[in-house]
N, CA, C and O of each residue as an XYZ file, in Angstrom:
336
protein
N      57.135      9.052    -25.571
C      55.300      9.120    -26.223
C      53.965      9.205    -25.547
O      53.101     10.061    -25.737
N      53.931      8.145    -24.698
C      52.433      8.096    -24.057
C      53.044      7.757    -22.502
O      53.742      6.795    -22.179
N      52.528      8.911    -21.617
C      52.850      8.649    -19.987
C      51.552      7.502    -19.973
O      50.781      7.097    -20.843
N      51.756      7.184    -18.386
C      50.978      6.269    -17.702
C      49.604      6.845    -18.039
O      48.788      6.275    -18.763
N      49.406      8.144    -17.391
C      48.119      8.639    -17.332
C      47.357      8.427    -18.539
O      46.278      7.843    -18.635
N      48.173      9.072    -19.619
C      47.452      8.858    -21.193
C      46.772      7.636    -21.538
O      45.642      7.493    -22.004
N      47.956      6.471    -21.124
C      47.581      5.184    -21.417
C      46.535      4.682    -20.637
O      45.752      3.915    -21.197
N      46.332      5.003    -19.254
C      45.402      4.639    -18.387
C      43.761      5.056    -19.229
O      42.865      4.242    -19.450
N      43.746      6.391    -19.541
C      42.721      6.737    -20.020
C      42.303      6.076    -21.604
O      41.129      5.853    -21.897
N      43.183      5.872    -22.333
C      42.745      5.183    -23.474
C      42.275      4.206    -23.224
O      41.284      4.002    -23.925
N      42.557      3.186    -22.309
C      42.424      1.762    -21.865
C      40.719      1.951    -21.452
O      39.786      1.304    -21.928
N      40.639      3.227    -20.250
C      39.166      3.261    -20.244
C      38.048      3.292    -21.186
O      37.009      2.633    -21.218
N      38.401      4.003    -21.771
C      37.926      4.439    -23.062
C      37.852      3.426    -23.893
O      36.727      3.520    -24.383
N      38.283      2.682    -24.262
C      38.288      1.296    -24.746
C      37.729      0.551    -24.311
O      36.996      0.001    -25.133
N      37.653      0.145    -23.262
C      36.899     -0.791    -22.340
C      35.400     -0.086    -22.264
O      34.487     -0.848    -22.581
N      35.107      0.942    -21.979
C      33.664      1.696    -22.182
C      33.366      1.357    -23.613
O      32.316      0.727    -23.746
N      34.039      1.621    -24.740
C      33.346      1.309    -26.098
C      33.127     -0.111    -26.349
O      32.176     -0.459    -27.050
N      34.114     -1.158    -25.715
C      33.792     -2.365    -25.938
C      32.375     -3.379    -25.011
O      31.778     -4.447    -25.147
N      32.401     -2.183    -24.061
C      31.231     -2.424    -22.890
C      30.278     -2.068    -23.119
O      29.475     -2.163    -22.191
N      29.902     -1.627    -24.063
C      28.593     -0.592    -24.369
C      27.488     -1.568    -24.332
O      26.406     -1.179    -23.891
N      27.596     -2.596    -24.675
C      26.570     -3.456    -25.443
C      26.204     -3.836    -23.812
O      25.073     -3.595    -23.391
N      27.090     -4.359    -23.058
C      26.778     -5.245    -21.700
C      26.284     -3.901    -20.798
O      25.148     -4.059    -20.350
N      26.806     -2.827    -20.501
C      26.373     -2.094    -19.648
C      24.727     -1.731    -19.319
O      24.458     -1.222    -18.230
N      23.842     -1.963    -20.126
C      22.465     -2.141    -19.266
C      22.299     -3.138    -18.748
O      21.415     -3.161    -17.892
N      22.912     -4.146    -18.974
C      22.788     -5.512    -18.515
C      23.363     -5.607    -16.919
O      22.764     -6.108    -15.967
N      24.859     -4.903    -16.916
C      25.371     -4.900    -15.790
C      24.422     -3.992    -14.636
O      24.089     -4.334    -13.501
N      24.155     -2.840    -15.303
C      23.523     -2.097    -14.044
C      22.250     -2.816    -13.531
O      21.856     -2.744    -12.367
N      21.445     -3.752    -14.858
C      20.333     -3.861    -14.017
C      20.807     -5.165    -12.844
O      20.059     -5.414    -11.899
N      21.640     -5.650    -12.972
C      22.317     -6.638    -12.066
C      22.626     -6.315    -11.109
O      22.453     -6.963    -10.077
N      23.210     -5.140    -11.195
C      23.657     -4.490     -9.924
C      22.724     -3.726     -9.009
O      22.859     -3.376     -7.837
N      21.624     -3.547     -9.977
C      20.342     -3.044     -8.939
C      19.860     -4.022     -8.309
O      19.524     -3.782     -7.150
N      19.655     -5.480     -8.850
C      19.040     -6.481     -8.095
C      19.992     -6.870     -7.001
O      19.624     -7.017     -5.836
N      21.036     -7.008     -7.349
C      21.660     -7.251     -6.198
C      21.797     -6.444     -5.112
O      22.158     -6.966     -4.057
N      21.532     -4.997     -5.169
C      21.231     -4.029     -4.326
C      20.279     -4.579     -3.808
O      20.413     -5.061     -2.684
N      19.271     -4.642     -4.373
C      17.748     -5.005     -3.558
C      17.703     -6.124     -2.897
O      16.939     -6.215     -1.936
N      18.389     -7.031     -3.225
C      18.586     -8.503     -2.536
C      19.271     -8.342     -1.358
O      18.933     -8.858     -0.293
N      20.424     -7.493     -1.561
C      21.530     -7.271     -0.322
C      20.284     -6.497      1.034
O      20.155     -6.860      2.203
N      19.597     -5.452      0.350
C      18.762     -4.556      1.318
C      17.602     -5.258      2.141
O      17.238     -5.009      3.290
N      17.090     -6.256      1.198
C      16.222     -7.014      2.146
C      16.833     -8.008      2.625
O      16.155     -8.273      3.618
N      17.701     -8.772      2.583
C      18.170     -9.388      3.406
C      18.861     -8.705      4.956
O      18.908     -9.256      6.056
N      19.282     -7.513      4.611
C      19.947     -6.674      6.020
C      18.570     -6.456      6.829
O      18.458     -6.599      8.047
N      17.438     -6.047      5.850
C      16.619     -5.871      6.737
C      15.672     -6.986      7.244
O      14.683     -6.643      7.892
N      15.912     -8.356      6.985
C      15.324     -9.180      7.494
C      16.280     -9.820      8.854
O      15.938    -10.313      9.929
N      17.477     -9.577      8.296
C      18.602    -10.011      9.508
C      18.065     -8.808     10.722
O      17.914     -9.257     11.858
N      17.824     -7.549     10.539
C      17.486     -6.761     11.603
C      16.063     -6.913     12.314
O      15.707     -6.338     13.343
N      15.339     -7.801     11.550
C      13.799     -8.449     12.032
C      13.932     -9.099     13.098
O      13.416     -8.885     14.195
N      14.891    -10.202     12.657
C      15.298    -11.363     13.354
C      15.649    -10.736     14.704
O      15.043    -11.039     15.732
N      16.623     -9.874     14.664
C      17.381     -9.511     15.765
C      16.203     -8.924     16.729
O      16.658     -8.378     17.734
N      15.171     -8.926     16.653
C      13.946     -7.963     17.242
C      12.978     -8.792     16.898
O      12.444     -8.643     15.799
N      12.397    -10.252     18.135
C      11.359    -10.900     17.990
C      10.095    -10.428     18.157
O       9.041    -10.595     17.543
N      10.444     -9.754     19.196
C       9.286     -8.647     19.587
C       8.071     -7.888     18.856
O       6.934     -7.560     19.198
N       8.912     -7.752     17.587
C       8.308     -6.610     16.738
C       7.130     -7.476     15.551
O       7.513     -8.555     15.100
N       6.118     -7.078     15.233
C       5.244     -7.692     14.434
C       5.888     -7.666     12.899
O       6.514     -6.729     12.404
N       5.635     -8.681     12.404
C       6.291     -8.748     10.835
C       5.099     -8.407      9.826
O       4.167     -9.201      9.701
N       5.150     -7.181      9.091
C       3.933     -7.026      8.174
C       4.295     -7.453      6.561
O       5.248     -6.961      5.957
N       3.506     -8.301      6.067
C       3.980     -8.796      4.917
C       2.592     -8.468      3.680
O       1.450     -8.925      3.723
N       3.161     -7.588      2.703
C       1.959     -7.234      1.948
C       1.314     -8.156      1.559
O       1.898     -9.235      1.661
N       0.159     -8.190      1.074
C      -0.946     -8.888      0.147
C      -1.373    -10.293      0.906
O      -1.921    -11.302      0.462
N      -0.908     -9.960      2.210
C      -1.321    -11.549      3.001
C      -2.391    -11.099      4.235
O      -2.284     -9.985      4.748
N      -3.349    -11.984      4.632
C      -3.831    -11.403      5.645
C      -3.658    -12.692      6.952
O      -3.299    -13.855      6.770
N      -4.064    -11.991      8.351
C      -3.596    -13.093      9.143
C      -4.687    -13.188     10.007
O      -5.108    -12.192     10.595
N      -5.268    -14.481     10.161
C      -6.795    -14.890     11.077
C      -6.133    -14.890     12.110
O      -5.242    -15.701     12.362
N      -6.626    -13.654     13.078
C      -6.318    -13.598     14.560
C      -7.321    -14.675     15.422
O      -7.479    -14.479     16.627
N      -7.944    -15.740     14.796
C      -8.547    -16.658     15.817
C      -7.475    -17.075     16.983
O      -6.282    -16.777     16.934
N      -8.104    -17.826     18.053
C      -7.205    -18.417     19.088
C      -7.021    -20.096     18.360
O      -7.775    -20.717     17.611
N      -5.758    -20.439     18.928
C      -5.379    -21.475     18.581
C      -6.364    -22.829     18.580
O      -6.613    -23.152     19.741
N      -6.900    -23.582     17.737
C      -7.749    -24.825     18.291
C      -8.787    -24.553     18.282
O      -9.515    -25.403     18.795
N      -9.694    -22.915     17.577
C     -10.852    -22.747     17.389
C     -11.263    -23.611     16.068
O     -12.209    -24.391     15.963
N     -10.203    -23.224     15.002
C     -10.503    -23.749     13.982
C     -11.571    -23.110     12.849
O     -12.517    -22.626     13.470
N     -11.718    -22.967     11.594
C     -11.757    -22.436     10.574
C     -12.608    -23.213      9.409
O     -13.099    -22.797      8.359
N     -12.589    -24.285      9.911
C     -13.452    -25.354      8.994
C     -15.045    -25.016      8.870
O     -15.577    -24.038      9.393
N     -15.600    -25.843      8.210
C     -16.680    -25.965      7.975
C     -17.608    -26.840      9.136
O     -17.006    -27.577      9.917
N     -18.921    -26.732      9.195
C     -19.613    -27.168     10.410
C     -19.653    -29.012     10.496
O     -19.662    -29.698     11.518
N     -19.665    -29.319      9.531
C     -19.285    -30.955      9.311
C     -18.398    -31.661     10.087
O     -18.665    -32.854     10.234
N     -17.359    -31.208     10.651
C     -16.492    -31.459     11.474
C     -15.538    -32.559     10.730
O     -15.126    -33.563     11.312
N     -15.274    -32.277      9.523
C     -14.412    -32.924      8.635
C     -12.979    -32.637      8.541
O     -12.088    -33.457      8.318
N     -12.854    -31.306      8.750
C     -11.549    -30.614      8.917
C     -11.381    -29.701      7.640
O     -10.468    -28.875      7.645
N     -12.092    -29.792      6.711
C     -11.787    -29.398      5.363
C     -12.616    -27.890      5.689
O     -13.581    -27.593      6.393
N     -11.670    -27.108      4.759
C     -12.480    -25.416      4.792
C     -13.166    -25.331      3.549
O     -12.821    -25.876      2.501
N     -14.489    -24.373      3.801
C     -14.822    -24.280      2.539
C     -14.529    -23.622      1.609
O     -13.562    -22.940      1.947
N     -14.808    -23.416      0.588
C     -14.110    -22.534     -0.394
C     -14.547    -21.313     -0.322
O     -15.754    -21.186     -0.116
N     -13.685    -20.047     -0.474
C     -13.892    -18.590     -0.474
C     -15.602    -18.614     -1.890
O     -15.735    -19.069     -3.026
N     -16.430    -17.941     -1.027
C     -17.612    -17.342     -1.816
C     -18.701    -18.996     -1.777
O     -19.508    -19.349     -2.638
N     -18.392    -19.607     -0.689
C     -19.280    -20.856     -0.423
C     -20.356    -20.389      0.808
O     -21.192    -21.186      1.232
């Protein structure tokens, strides 16, 4: 009556129909996983090359010499708040 290929097609169609509600969630999850994997691979590659500077968006790096400090002139060791 039914061959193996017809039965497989019917099972795939039934699985898609039953899983249609979960499909957006599954694709979103797969996208997140792909982004995480890509970021981890990039981080591992950067770790292999310690001489290259690492740029992180949204952060600034103060290039002062170590020990010069950026605190206030009172010598208490606390920093002035921005805009003060």
